[in-house]
Short mmCIF file of C-alpha atoms and ligand atoms in Angstrom, two decimals:
data_model
loop_
_atom_site.label_atom_id
_atom_site.label_comp_id
_atom_site.label_asym_id
_atom_site.label_seq_id
_atom_site.Cartn_x
_atom_site.Cartn_y
_atom_site.Cartn_z
CA MET A 900 13.53 11.40 12.88
CA GLN A 901 12.36 13.94 15.37
CA THR A 902 8.97 15.59 14.92
CA LYS A 903 7.89 19.00 16.17
CA ALA A 904 4.48 20.61 16.26
CA VAL A 905 4.61 24.29 15.33
CA THR A 906 1.35 26.02 16.23
CA GLY A 907 2.61 29.61 16.00
CA LYS A 908 4.08 31.32 12.93
CA PHE A 909 5.74 28.87 10.56
CA TYR A 910 8.75 31.07 9.88
CA GLU A 911 9.73 31.13 13.54
CA ALA A 912 10.66 27.43 13.53
CA ASN A 913 14.35 26.85 14.09
CA VAL A 914 15.14 24.66 11.08
CA ASP A 915 17.29 24.73 7.95
CA SER A 916 14.48 25.10 5.46
CA ILE A 917 10.85 26.02 5.02
CA ALA A 918 8.80 23.86 2.65
CA VAL A 919 5.52 25.44 1.72
CA ALA A 920 2.59 24.22 -0.36
CA VAL A 921 1.72 26.38 -3.36
CA PHE A 922 -1.55 26.02 -5.27
CA LYS A 923 -1.86 26.03 -9.01
CA ASP A 924 -1.77 29.53 -10.46
CA GLU A 925 -1.54 31.10 -7.03
CA LYS A 926 0.25 34.45 -6.81
CA PRO A 927 2.21 35.73 -3.78
CA THR A 928 -0.20 38.59 -3.23
CA SER A 929 -1.83 37.38 -0.01
CA GLY A 930 -1.62 34.93 2.89
CA TYR A 931 1.41 32.70 3.48
CA LEU A 932 3.14 33.54 0.23
CA LYS A 933 2.73 37.26 0.76
CA GLU A 934 4.16 36.84 4.26
CA LEU A 935 7.14 34.96 2.84
CA ASP A 936 7.55 37.51 0.09
CA ASN A 937 7.68 40.32 2.65
CA LEU A 938 10.17 38.43 4.82
CA THR A 939 12.47 37.85 1.85
CA GLY A 940 12.25 41.29 0.35
CA GLY A 941 10.27 40.24 -2.69
CA LEU A 942 12.22 37.08 -3.59
CA ILE A 943 9.13 34.88 -3.79
CA ASP A 944 7.47 37.15 -6.29
CA SER A 945 10.60 37.16 -8.42
CA ILE A 946 10.77 33.34 -8.41
CA PHE A 947 7.19 33.18 -9.68
CA LYS A 948 8.10 35.54 -12.46
CA THR A 949 11.55 34.36 -13.51
CA GLU A 950 11.06 30.60 -13.08
CA LYS A 951 7.46 30.57 -14.24
CA PHE A 952 6.55 28.57 -11.16
CA SER A 953 2.92 27.58 -11.59
CA GLY A 954 2.10 25.33 -8.61
CA GLU A 955 1.56 22.15 -10.65
CA GLU A 956 1.58 19.08 -8.39
CA GLY A 957 5.15 17.95 -7.76
CA GLU A 958 6.74 21.12 -9.15
CA THR A 959 9.49 22.60 -6.98
CA ALA A 960 11.42 25.87 -6.71
CA PHE A 961 14.26 26.30 -4.25
CA LEU A 962 15.92 29.42 -2.97
CA ARG A 963 18.72 30.16 -0.57
CA ILE A 964 18.25 33.29 1.47
CA ILE A 965 19.96 35.23 4.21
CA PRO A 966 17.72 34.83 7.26
CA LYS A 967 16.77 38.04 8.92
CA GLY A 968 14.24 39.30 11.40
CA LYS A 969 11.83 36.63 12.55
CA LEU A 970 12.76 34.25 9.74
CA LYS A 971 15.08 31.50 11.02
CA ALA A 972 15.59 29.24 8.00
CA SER A 973 18.11 29.97 5.30
CA ARG A 974 16.29 28.15 2.53
CA ILE A 975 12.78 28.09 1.12
CA LEU A 976 11.31 25.30 -0.94
CA LEU A 977 8.09 25.97 -2.82
CA VAL A 978 6.22 22.77 -3.62
CA GLY A 979 3.35 22.76 -6.08
CA VAL A 980 0.26 20.88 -4.87
CA GLY A 981 -2.10 21.47 -7.80
CA GLU A 982 -5.62 22.88 -7.75
CA LYS A 983 -6.69 24.33 -4.41
CA LYS A 984 -10.21 22.90 -4.71
CA GLU A 985 -8.83 19.37 -5.10
CA TYR A 986 -6.31 19.67 -2.27
CA ARG A 987 -7.13 17.21 0.58
CA THR A 988 -5.34 15.46 3.42
CA PRO A 989 -3.79 12.67 1.24
CA ASN A 990 -2.15 15.40 -0.90
CA VAL A 991 -0.25 16.44 2.23
CA ALA A 992 1.59 13.09 2.07
CA PHE A 993 2.66 13.84 -1.52
CA LEU A 994 3.73 17.33 -0.51
CA ALA A 995 5.71 16.00 2.46
CA GLY A 996 7.35 13.23 0.43
CA THR A 997 8.33 15.65 -2.34
CA ALA A 998 9.83 18.13 0.12
CA ALA A 999 11.69 15.44 2.10
CA ARG A 1000 13.24 13.87 -1.02
CA PHE A 1001 14.24 17.23 -2.47
CA LEU A 1002 15.88 18.45 0.74
CA ARG A 1003 17.47 15.10 1.63
CA ASP A 1004 19.12 15.03 -1.81
CA ARG A 1005 20.69 18.39 -0.99
CA ASN A 1006 21.88 17.29 2.45
CA ILE A 1007 19.49 19.53 4.32
CA PRO A 1008 18.64 17.77 7.59
CA SER A 1009 15.69 19.75 8.97
CA PHE A 1010 12.66 21.58 7.65
CA VAL A 1011 9.30 22.95 8.59
CA LEU A 1012 6.44 21.80 6.42
CA VAL A 1013 3.62 24.25 5.82
CA PRO A 1014 0.69 22.17 4.49
CA ARG A 1015 -1.84 25.04 4.34
CA LEU A 1016 -4.90 22.87 4.83
CA GLU A 1017 -6.69 24.87 7.48
CA ASP A 1018 -10.13 23.28 7.32
CA ALA A 1019 -9.06 19.65 7.61
CA PRO A 1020 -8.77 17.65 10.86
CA VAL A 1021 -5.41 18.46 12.45
CA ARG A 1022 -4.65 14.82 13.30
CA GLU A 1023 -5.08 13.74 9.70
CA VAL A 1024 -2.94 16.54 8.29
CA ALA A 1025 -0.18 15.80 10.81
CA ALA A 1026 -0.38 12.04 10.15
CA ASN A 1027 -0.14 12.51 6.38
CA ALA A 1028 2.83 14.86 6.78
CA VAL A 1029 4.85 12.36 8.82
CA GLN A 1030 3.80 9.37 6.72
CA GLY A 1031 4.69 11.21 3.52
CA VAL A 1032 8.18 11.99 4.76
CA ILE A 1033 8.80 8.42 5.96
CA THR A 1034 7.60 6.83 2.72
CA GLY A 1035 9.25 9.57 0.65
CA LEU A 1036 12.68 8.78 2.06
CA PHE A 1037 12.51 5.03 1.35
CA GLU A 1038 15.19 3.92 -1.14
CA LEU A 1039 16.15 0.69 -2.88
CA ASP A 1040 19.74 0.77 -1.58
CA LYS A 1041 19.58 -2.04 0.99
CA TYR A 1042 22.03 -4.23 -0.89
CA LYS A 1043 24.45 -1.52 -2.01
CA THR A 1044 27.66 -1.93 -0.05
CA ALA A 1045 29.32 1.35 -0.94
CA ASN A 1046 26.68 3.89 -1.67
CA LYS A 1047 28.76 6.94 -2.37
CA ASP A 1048 25.86 9.16 -3.20
CA LYS A 1049 23.88 8.21 -0.16
CA LYS A 1050 22.63 11.47 1.27
CA ALA A 1051 22.19 12.51 4.88
CA ASN A 1052 18.72 11.77 6.17
CA ILE A 1053 16.12 14.19 7.45
CA GLU A 1054 16.70 14.50 11.18
CA THR A 1055 13.96 16.91 12.14
CA LEU A 1056 10.54 17.45 10.66
CA ALA A 1057 8.49 20.33 11.99
CA VAL A 1058 4.90 20.69 10.83
CA ALA A 1059 3.26 24.09 11.03
CA ILE A 1060 -0.48 24.41 11.57
CA GLU A 1061 -1.23 27.81 13.01
CA GLY A 1062 -3.50 27.73 16.04
CA ALA A 1063 -3.72 23.92 16.11
CA ASN A 1064 -3.94 21.81 19.25
CA LYS A 1065 -0.43 20.45 19.94
CA LYS A 1066 -1.71 17.23 21.45
CA GLU A 1067 -3.81 16.48 18.38
CA MET A 1068 -0.81 17.14 16.20
CA GLU A 1069 1.33 14.79 18.22
CA GLU A 1070 -1.31 12.06 18.04
CA GLY A 1071 -1.30 12.57 14.29
CA PHE A 1072 2.50 12.28 14.17
CA GLU A 1073 2.34 8.96 16.00
CA ARG A 1074 -0.31 7.65 13.62
CA GLY A 1075 1.67 8.84 10.59
CA LYS A 1076 4.78 7.13 11.90
CA ILE A 1077 2.97 3.83 12.36
CA ILE A 1078 1.41 3.94 8.89
CA GLY A 1079 4.55 5.20 7.14
CA GLU A 1080 6.76 2.57 8.73
CA SER A 1081 4.24 -0.16 7.94
CA ILE A 1082 4.12 0.91 4.29
CA ASN A 1083 7.92 0.77 4.21
CA PHE A 1084 7.86 -2.63 5.92
CA THR A 1085 5.72 -3.88 3.04
CA ARG A 1086 7.92 -2.20 0.43
CA ASP A 1087 11.07 -3.66 1.93
CA LEU A 1088 9.59 -7.18 1.80
CA ALA A 1089 8.33 -6.69 -1.75
CA ASN A 1090 11.72 -5.52 -2.82
CA GLU A 1091 13.67 -8.46 -1.42
CA PRO A 1092 15.23 -10.72 -4.02
CA PRO A 1093 13.60 -14.15 -4.22
CA ASN A 1094 16.73 -16.05 -3.17
CA ILE A 1095 16.55 -14.19 0.14
CA LEU A 1096 12.81 -13.88 0.64
CA THR A 1097 11.76 -17.52 0.26
CA PRO A 1098 8.38 -18.58 1.67
CA THR A 1099 10.20 -19.75 4.81
CA GLU A 1100 11.93 -16.39 5.20
CA MET A 1101 8.67 -14.53 4.62
CA ALA A 1102 7.09 -16.57 7.41
CA LYS A 1103 10.05 -15.80 9.68
CA ARG A 1104 9.75 -12.07 9.02
CA ALA A 1105 6.03 -12.24 9.73
CA GLU A 1106 6.70 -14.06 13.00
CA ALA A 1107 9.33 -11.55 14.09
CA MET A 1108 7.05 -8.63 13.23
CA ALA A 1109 4.11 -10.26 15.06
CA LYS A 1110 6.24 -10.68 18.16
CA GLU A 1111 7.42 -7.09 18.02
CA VAL A 1112 3.96 -5.52 17.72
CA GLY A 1113 1.95 -8.10 19.66
CA LEU A 1114 -0.02 -10.17 17.16
CA GLU A 1115 -0.89 -13.84 17.35
CA CYS A 1116 1.01 -15.69 14.65
CA LYS A 1117 0.68 -19.22 13.38
CA ILE A 1118 2.62 -20.72 10.47
CA LEU A 1119 1.09 -23.72 8.71
CA ASP A 1120 3.50 -26.00 6.89
CA GLU A 1121 3.02 -28.49 4.10
CA ALA A 1122 1.82 -31.27 6.41
CA ASP A 1123 -0.80 -28.95 7.94
CA MET A 1124 -1.95 -27.96 4.47
CA ARG A 1125 -2.28 -31.58 3.46
CA LYS A 1126 -4.39 -32.33 6.52
CA LEU A 1127 -6.64 -29.41 5.71
CA GLY A 1128 -7.04 -30.60 2.12
CA MET A 1129 -5.42 -27.58 0.50
CA GLY A 1130 -4.75 -29.39 -2.77
CA SER A 1131 -4.97 -26.19 -4.79
CA LEU A 1132 -2.27 -24.31 -2.86
CA LEU A 1133 -0.10 -27.43 -2.72
CA SER A 1134 -0.34 -27.89 -6.48
CA VAL A 1135 1.42 -24.55 -6.97
CA ALA A 1136 4.15 -25.42 -4.46
CA ALA A 1137 4.70 -28.87 -5.99
CA GLY A 1138 7.43 -27.79 -8.43
CA SER A 1139 9.56 -25.96 -5.87
CA GLU A 1140 12.39 -27.08 -3.59
CA GLU A 1141 11.24 -24.40 -1.14
CA PRO A 1142 8.42 -25.52 1.16
CA PRO A 1143 5.22 -23.41 1.14
CA LYS A 1144 3.96 -21.59 4.23
CA LEU A 1145 0.55 -20.29 5.21
CA ILE A 1146 1.05 -17.30 7.46
CA VAL A 1147 -1.84 -16.60 9.81
CA LEU A 1148 -1.89 -13.42 11.93
CA LYS A 1149 -4.61 -12.48 14.37
CA TYR A 1150 -5.32 -9.17 16.01
CA LYS A 1151 -7.69 -9.36 18.96
CA PRO A 1152 -8.76 -6.09 20.59
CA LYS A 1153 -8.72 -5.88 24.38
CA LYS A 1154 -12.38 -4.90 24.27
CA SER A 1155 -14.20 -5.68 21.08
CA THR A 1156 -17.02 -3.47 19.85
CA SER A 1157 -17.65 -5.56 16.77
CA ARG A 1158 -21.08 -6.97 16.14
CA LYS A 1159 -21.29 -10.54 17.28
CA ASP A 1160 -19.61 -12.93 14.86
CA GLU A 1161 -18.28 -10.26 12.51
CA MET A 1162 -14.66 -10.48 11.49
CA LEU A 1163 -12.69 -8.71 8.79
CA ALA A 1164 -9.89 -10.65 7.07
CA PHE A 1165 -7.15 -9.68 4.64
CA VAL A 1166 -5.81 -12.46 2.44
CA GLY A 1167 -2.67 -11.99 0.33
CA LYS A 1168 -0.99 -13.68 -2.63
CA GLY A 1169 2.55 -14.44 -1.56
CA ILE A 1170 4.25 -15.94 -4.62
CA THR A 1171 7.89 -15.21 -3.77
CA PHE A 1172 8.78 -15.89 -7.41
CA ASP A 1173 6.53 -16.67 -10.34
CA THR A 1174 8.30 -18.41 -13.22
CA GLY A 1175 4.93 -19.52 -14.57
CA GLY A 1176 5.73 -23.14 -13.69
CA ILE A 1177 5.48 -25.62 -16.58
CA SER A 1178 3.57 -22.90 -18.47
CA LEU A 1179 6.90 -21.05 -18.27
CA LYS A 1180 6.98 -17.29 -18.72
CA PRO A 1181 9.26 -15.70 -21.35
CA ALA A 1182 12.67 -14.61 -20.01
CA GLU A 1183 12.12 -10.95 -20.78
CA GLY A 1184 10.72 -9.20 -17.75
CA MET A 1185 10.56 -12.33 -15.61
CA GLU A 1186 12.64 -10.61 -12.92
CA ALA A 1187 9.61 -8.47 -12.06
CA MET A 1188 7.97 -11.62 -10.72
CA LYS A 1189 9.88 -11.23 -7.46
CA TYR A 1190 7.10 -8.72 -6.72
CA ASP A 1191 4.47 -11.44 -6.99
CA MET A 1192 4.32 -11.63 -3.19
CA THR A 1193 3.32 -7.99 -2.81
CA GLY A 1194 -0.31 -8.83 -1.96
CA GLY A 1195 1.02 -10.91 0.92
CA ALA A 1196 3.51 -8.25 1.98
CA THR A 1197 0.66 -5.73 1.97
CA VAL A 1198 -1.38 -7.93 4.31
CA LEU A 1199 1.62 -8.06 6.66
CA GLY A 1200 1.98 -4.25 6.55
CA ILE A 1201 -1.72 -3.80 7.28
CA MET A 1202 -1.56 -6.21 10.23
CA ARG A 1203 1.50 -4.42 11.60
CA SER A 1204 -0.38 -1.11 11.56
CA VAL A 1205 -3.53 -2.65 13.00
CA ALA A 1206 -1.57 -4.07 15.95
CA LEU A 1207 -0.09 -0.64 16.70
CA LEU A 1208 -3.20 1.47 16.04
CA LYS A 1209 -5.31 -0.90 18.17
CA PRO A 1210 -8.81 -0.63 16.70
CA SER A 1211 -11.65 -2.19 18.69
CA VAL A 1212 -12.48 -4.90 16.14
CA PRO A 1213 -10.70 -8.21 15.48
CA VAL A 1214 -8.74 -8.54 12.24
CA LEU A 1215 -7.35 -11.65 10.59
CA GLY A 1216 -4.46 -11.72 8.12
CA VAL A 1217 -3.67 -14.74 5.93
CA VAL A 1218 -0.79 -15.00 3.47
CA ALA A 1219 -0.26 -17.97 1.18
CA ALA A 1220 3.47 -18.02 0.49
CA THR A 1221 5.07 -20.28 -2.11
CA GLU A 1222 7.21 -20.22 -5.23
CA ASN A 1223 5.84 -21.18 -8.63
CA MET A 1224 8.60 -23.24 -10.27
CA PRO A 1225 8.91 -25.81 -13.07
CA SER A 1226 10.46 -29.18 -12.22
CA GLY A 1227 9.82 -32.91 -12.53
CA LYS A 1228 7.46 -32.61 -9.58
CA ALA A 1229 5.63 -29.58 -10.89
CA THR A 1230 1.93 -29.51 -11.73
CA ARG A 1231 1.19 -30.11 -15.43
CA PRO A 1232 -1.37 -28.26 -17.54
CA SER A 1233 -4.38 -30.67 -17.47
CA ASP A 1234 -3.79 -31.87 -13.89
CA VAL A 1235 -6.88 -31.95 -11.69
CA VAL A 1236 -6.67 -31.04 -7.99
CA ARG A 1237 -9.12 -30.70 -5.10
CA ALA A 1238 -9.30 -27.50 -3.06
CA MET A 1239 -10.02 -27.22 0.65
CA ASN A 1240 -13.71 -26.45 0.05
CA GLY A 1241 -14.05 -29.72 -1.89
CA LYS A 1242 -14.26 -28.23 -5.39
CA THR A 1243 -12.15 -29.80 -8.13
CA ILE A 1244 -10.00 -27.68 -10.43
CA GLU A 1245 -8.61 -28.50 -13.84
CA ILE A 1246 -5.34 -26.60 -14.09
CA LEU A 1247 -4.90 -25.62 -17.72
CA ASN A 1248 -2.22 -22.99 -17.24
CA THR A 1249 0.20 -23.23 -14.33
CA ASP A 1250 0.96 -19.53 -14.68
CA ALA A 1251 -2.52 -18.71 -13.40
CA GLU A 1252 -1.30 -19.75 -9.95
CA GLY A 1253 -2.31 -16.78 -7.79
CA ARG A 1254 -5.97 -17.74 -7.90
CA LEU A 1255 -5.05 -21.32 -6.97
CA ILE A 1256 -3.33 -20.33 -3.75
CA LEU A 1257 -5.98 -17.74 -2.87
CA ALA A 1258 -8.70 -20.37 -3.29
CA ASP A 1259 -7.41 -22.28 -0.25
CA ALA A 1260 -6.26 -19.24 1.73
CA ILE A 1261 -9.73 -17.67 1.45
CA ALA A 1262 -11.49 -20.89 2.38
CA TYR A 1263 -9.18 -21.08 5.38
CA ALA A 1264 -9.94 -17.48 6.42
CA GLU A 1265 -13.63 -18.20 6.26
CA LYS A 1266 -13.18 -21.31 8.37
CA GLN A 1267 -11.46 -19.12 10.95
CA GLY A 1268 -14.63 -17.06 11.18
CA ALA A 1269 -14.04 -14.28 8.65
CA THR A 1270 -17.30 -12.68 7.54
CA HIS A 1271 -15.73 -9.93 5.40
CA ILE A 1272 -12.76 -10.83 3.23
CA VAL A 1273 -10.52 -8.58 1.15
CA ASP A 1274 -7.97 -10.39 -0.98
CA LEU A 1275 -4.96 -8.61 -2.47
CA ALA A 1276 -2.98 -10.02 -5.37
CA THR A 1277 -0.75 -9.15 -8.29
CA LEU A 1278 -3.10 -11.45 -10.15
CA THR A 1279 -3.26 -10.55 -13.82
CA GLY A 1280 -1.28 -8.81 -16.52
CA ALA A 1281 -4.70 -7.94 -17.97
CA VAL A 1282 -5.41 -5.41 -15.22
CA ILE A 1283 -2.35 -3.45 -16.33
CA ILE A 1284 -3.73 -3.36 -19.87
CA ALA A 1285 -7.13 -2.22 -18.58
CA LEU A 1286 -6.18 0.30 -15.89
CA GLY A 1287 -2.45 0.98 -16.24
CA ASN A 1288 -0.58 1.88 -13.08
CA ILE A 1289 -3.23 4.26 -11.81
CA ASN A 1290 -6.21 2.30 -10.51
CA THR A 1291 -6.37 -0.91 -8.52
CA GLY A 1292 -8.98 -3.24 -10.02
CA ILE A 1293 -11.75 -4.11 -7.58
CA MET A 1294 -14.39 -6.82 -7.92
CA GLY A 1295 -16.53 -8.64 -5.39
CA ASN A 1296 -19.81 -10.22 -4.35
CA ASP A 1297 -21.30 -7.36 -2.32
CA GLN A 1298 -21.78 -3.89 -3.81
CA ASP A 1299 -21.96 -2.09 -0.44
CA PHE A 1300 -18.67 -3.63 0.63
CA ILE A 1301 -17.04 -2.67 -2.67
CA ASN A 1302 -18.41 0.89 -2.40
CA GLN A 1303 -17.03 1.16 1.10
CA ILE A 1304 -13.52 0.26 -0.09
CA ILE A 1305 -13.72 2.66 -3.05
CA GLU A 1306 -14.80 5.39 -0.63
CA CYS A 1307 -11.89 4.55 1.72
CA GLY A 1308 -9.63 4.97 -1.32
CA LYS A 1309 -11.06 8.42 -2.04
CA GLU A 1310 -10.45 9.48 1.54
CA THR A 1311 -6.85 8.29 1.52
CA GLY A 1312 -5.79 9.14 -2.03
CA GLU A 1313 -5.82 5.63 -3.52
CA LYS A 1314 -7.75 4.95 -6.69
CA TYR A 1315 -9.94 1.90 -7.31
CA TRP A 1316 -11.92 1.03 -10.40
CA GLN A 1317 -14.58 -1.63 -10.33
CA LEU A 1318 -14.87 -4.28 -13.03
CA PRO A 1319 -18.03 -6.39 -13.35
CA ILE A 1320 -18.40 -10.04 -12.45
CA GLY A 1321 -21.46 -12.29 -12.91
CA LYS A 1322 -22.73 -15.65 -14.06
CA GLU A 1323 -21.94 -15.03 -17.74
CA TYR A 1324 -18.31 -14.79 -16.76
CA SER A 1325 -18.50 -17.67 -14.28
CA LYS A 1326 -19.72 -19.89 -17.14
CA MET A 1327 -16.45 -19.22 -18.92
CA ILE A 1328 -14.48 -21.23 -16.34
CA LYS A 1329 -16.64 -24.37 -16.48
CA SER A 1330 -14.36 -27.36 -17.03
CA ASP A 1331 -15.13 -30.41 -19.18
CA ILE A 1332 -13.89 -32.79 -16.52
CA ALA A 1333 -13.79 -30.92 -13.18
CA ASP A 1334 -15.90 -28.29 -11.40
CA VAL A 1335 -13.87 -25.38 -12.70
CA LYS A 1336 -10.79 -24.66 -14.80
CA ASN A 1337 -8.24 -22.03 -13.80
CA ILE A 1338 -8.32 -20.00 -17.03
CA GLY A 1339 -10.96 -18.69 -19.42
CA PRO A 1340 -10.84 -18.12 -23.19
CA ALA A 1341 -7.56 -16.54 -24.35
CA ARG A 1342 -7.35 -12.73 -24.07
CA LYS A 1343 -10.93 -12.33 -22.90
CA ALA A 1344 -11.69 -10.48 -19.65
CA GLY A 1345 -8.55 -11.82 -17.98
CA THR A 1346 -8.90 -9.84 -14.76
CA ILE A 1347 -12.58 -10.70 -14.34
CA ILE A 1348 -11.90 -14.39 -14.99
CA GLY A 1349 -9.37 -14.31 -12.13
CA ALA A 1350 -12.03 -12.85 -9.85
CA VAL A 1351 -14.84 -15.26 -10.75
CA PHE A 1352 -12.47 -18.16 -10.21
CA ILE A 1353 -11.64 -16.94 -6.70
CA GLN A 1354 -15.35 -16.38 -6.04
CA GLU A 1355 -15.90 -20.14 -6.35
CA PHE A 1356 -14.02 -20.53 -3.08
CA VAL A 1357 -15.88 -17.89 -1.09
CA ASP A 1358 -18.78 -19.37 0.83
CA LYS A 1359 -20.91 -16.94 2.84
CA ALA A 1360 -18.50 -14.08 3.40
CA LYS A 1361 -18.78 -10.65 1.85
CA TRP A 1362 -15.76 -10.54 -0.37
CA ALA A 1363 -13.74 -8.03 -2.40
CA HIS A 1364 -10.84 -8.89 -4.68
CA LEU A 1365 -8.15 -6.27 -5.33
CA ASP A 1366 -5.95 -6.86 -8.37
CA ILE A 1367 -2.85 -4.76 -7.63
CA ALA A 1368 -0.68 -6.02 -10.53
CA GLY A 1369 -0.65 -2.50 -12.03
CA THR A 1370 -0.39 -0.44 -8.86
CA ALA A 1371 1.94 -2.47 -6.61
CA TRP A 1372 5.13 -1.04 -8.04
CA ALA A 1373 6.29 2.03 -9.94
CA ASP A 1374 8.64 1.69 -12.91
CA GLU A 1375 9.89 5.24 -12.44
CA PRO A 1376 10.53 7.43 -9.42
CA SER A 1377 8.12 10.32 -8.80
CA PRO A 1378 8.79 13.54 -6.86
CA HIS A 1379 7.30 12.04 -3.69
CA GLN A 1380 8.43 8.43 -3.91
CA ALA A 1381 11.27 6.19 -5.13
CA LYS A 1382 10.63 3.71 -7.90
CA GLY A 1383 9.79 0.12 -6.96
CA PRO A 1384 7.13 -1.13 -4.55
CA THR A 1385 4.50 1.47 -3.68
CA GLY A 1386 2.76 -0.02 -0.63
CA VAL A 1387 -0.58 0.66 -2.33
CA CYS A 1388 -3.87 -0.18 -0.53
CA ILE A 1389 -2.48 -0.03 2.99
CA LYS A 1390 -3.88 3.42 3.73
CA SER A 1391 -7.30 2.71 2.30
CA LEU A 1392 -7.65 -0.67 4.00
CA LEU A 1393 -6.63 0.77 7.36
CA ARG A 1394 -9.43 3.25 6.84
CA LEU A 1395 -11.73 0.31 6.16
CA VAL A 1396 -10.76 -1.22 9.50
CA GLU A 1397 -11.61 2.08 11.18
CA LYS A 1398 -14.96 2.32 9.40
CA PHE A 1399 -15.70 -1.17 10.57
CA GLN A 1400 -14.90 -0.11 14.07
CA ASN A 1401 -17.14 2.95 13.90
CA SER A 1402 -20.05 1.20 12.23
CA THR A 1403 -20.10 -1.47 14.90
CA LYS A 1404 -19.63 0.83 17.88
CA GLY A 1405 -22.34 0.99 20.51
N1 BES B 1555 1.84 -12.87 -11.47
C1 BES B 1555 1.18 -12.92 -12.70
C2 BES B 1555 0.42 -11.64 -13.06
C3 BES B 1555 1.28 -10.43 -13.33
C4 BES B 1555 1.73 -10.17 -14.61
C5 BES B 1555 1.58 -9.54 -12.33
C6 BES B 1555 2.49 -9.05 -14.86
C7 BES B 1555 2.33 -8.41 -12.58
C8 BES B 1555 2.79 -8.18 -13.85
C9 BES B 1555 0.14 -14.04 -12.71
O1 BES B 1555 0.44 -15.15 -11.94
C10 BES B 1555 0.01 -14.51 -14.12
O2 BES B 1555 0.98 -14.98 -14.65
N2 BES B 1555 -1.17 -14.37 -14.71
C11 BES B 1555 -1.42 -14.73 -16.04
C12 BES B 1555 -2.77 -15.38 -16.11
C13 BES B 1555 -3.06 -16.07 -17.41
C14 BES B 1555 -2.15 -17.28 -17.59
C15 BES B 1555 -4.50 -16.49 -17.43
C16 BES B 1555 -1.39 -13.48 -16.91
O3 BES B 1555 -1.82 -12.42 -16.45
O4 BES B 1555 -0.88 -13.55 -18.02
ZN1 ZN B 1556 1.64 -16.60 -12.91
ZN1 ZN B 1557 1.67 -14.75 -10.28
#
């Protein structure tokens, strides 16, 4: 896709369509809409009246026109963006995705996007526009051999910001492309069927990506894990014919500005399929458990972006990849295993496996020098009950670190909601015969129990746990995005990396 910065009048762009943001309850009596209304001889005003277009977020109205005068395009798409006072840079990505999907579905290959966010930094607006189009166009059709309805793609995206600096816009485009493609990289991995994306294949894809973007990559195999004493991770892999892999990616800046000894790490749950193991899941809905590696895929997407955006701080990425299968070799409920940090675990439910693999992956990250750890996991069904598909659950051992992530979410349009942890909850995972057990009392605080279990394997690091089970995929398509994996948390955690960089500068 070609990108063009339009810094003059938006309607002078030589494209097939104009796509313009419209605020809730706005009327075409001034500004951009008035201009468009004049250029079309009052058509915009008539659309508002006859179609009762109200500017609700995601609402669209489309009109074909005969271009005349300075107006080059022969179509206009009005895209609702909701309340003007709530309209920020992340909304531009929704706007762009909605416009791109709408026009692509009608075989319209080029458009100029008019985001109408004059007061925001040009780079950010431009980045969100390009990212929104790239993620908006992602589809689940990789394995369709004859996709008859496959539409032409968007070939040219122009973004209009009157009076903007072209160079800043182009820098924004580049950033948006990196982030958008990284989000799609994650979504593509998450979407892969589990017979194709085995732990070995996931490691191969990580290696290939690392080579392409210039990251250090190391893959630990079963023998390495055994040497390191990762009995917890290995207990999950025990039932599977597929060998587990620990994927380790390192980004080292040319010149680091990070405070001595500080290192941020992202650790992901990479269960390529979760049957539940001996504590077998019911058949209904089990297919969704191919997504149980999305935390890991998200870490890979973040690392891809980091390598290309080149911040001045080091970043570590660790993904524990394995299947969770039942077999004669599988772990039994009541087995006791020893994790890398020496703690013993009584496994009472083999379906609570995410926390078991994260226990060793986090201990490993800390051994590599991580001082700030964010883990990402589709960890509990309970978080879906608590927060639905809207908020990612966040918990951790350092309130400032948690606040920072929540703030990064606000800045990038991703919602987090904190749940409490504490010693009352930690007591609930005391085992009769080992240090801890991997579940708490039935149906009580399931998401929190997952977090306090993981906490047992964090030593000195500041740590935040993100339970993305509700937010990692969408059951239905929305105007700006296909159904399936969402790529959630990538934008906010890239912002975290940048904050880290700025706070340690100088
Ligand atoms: N992968 C699941 C959690 C999950 C459930 C993610 C639904 C997305 C949708 C996880 O491994 C799991 O099975 N957790 C159990 C924990 C329980 C046994 C304590 C759960 O949530 O039921
Ligand atoms: Zn499970
Ligand atoms: Zn799982």
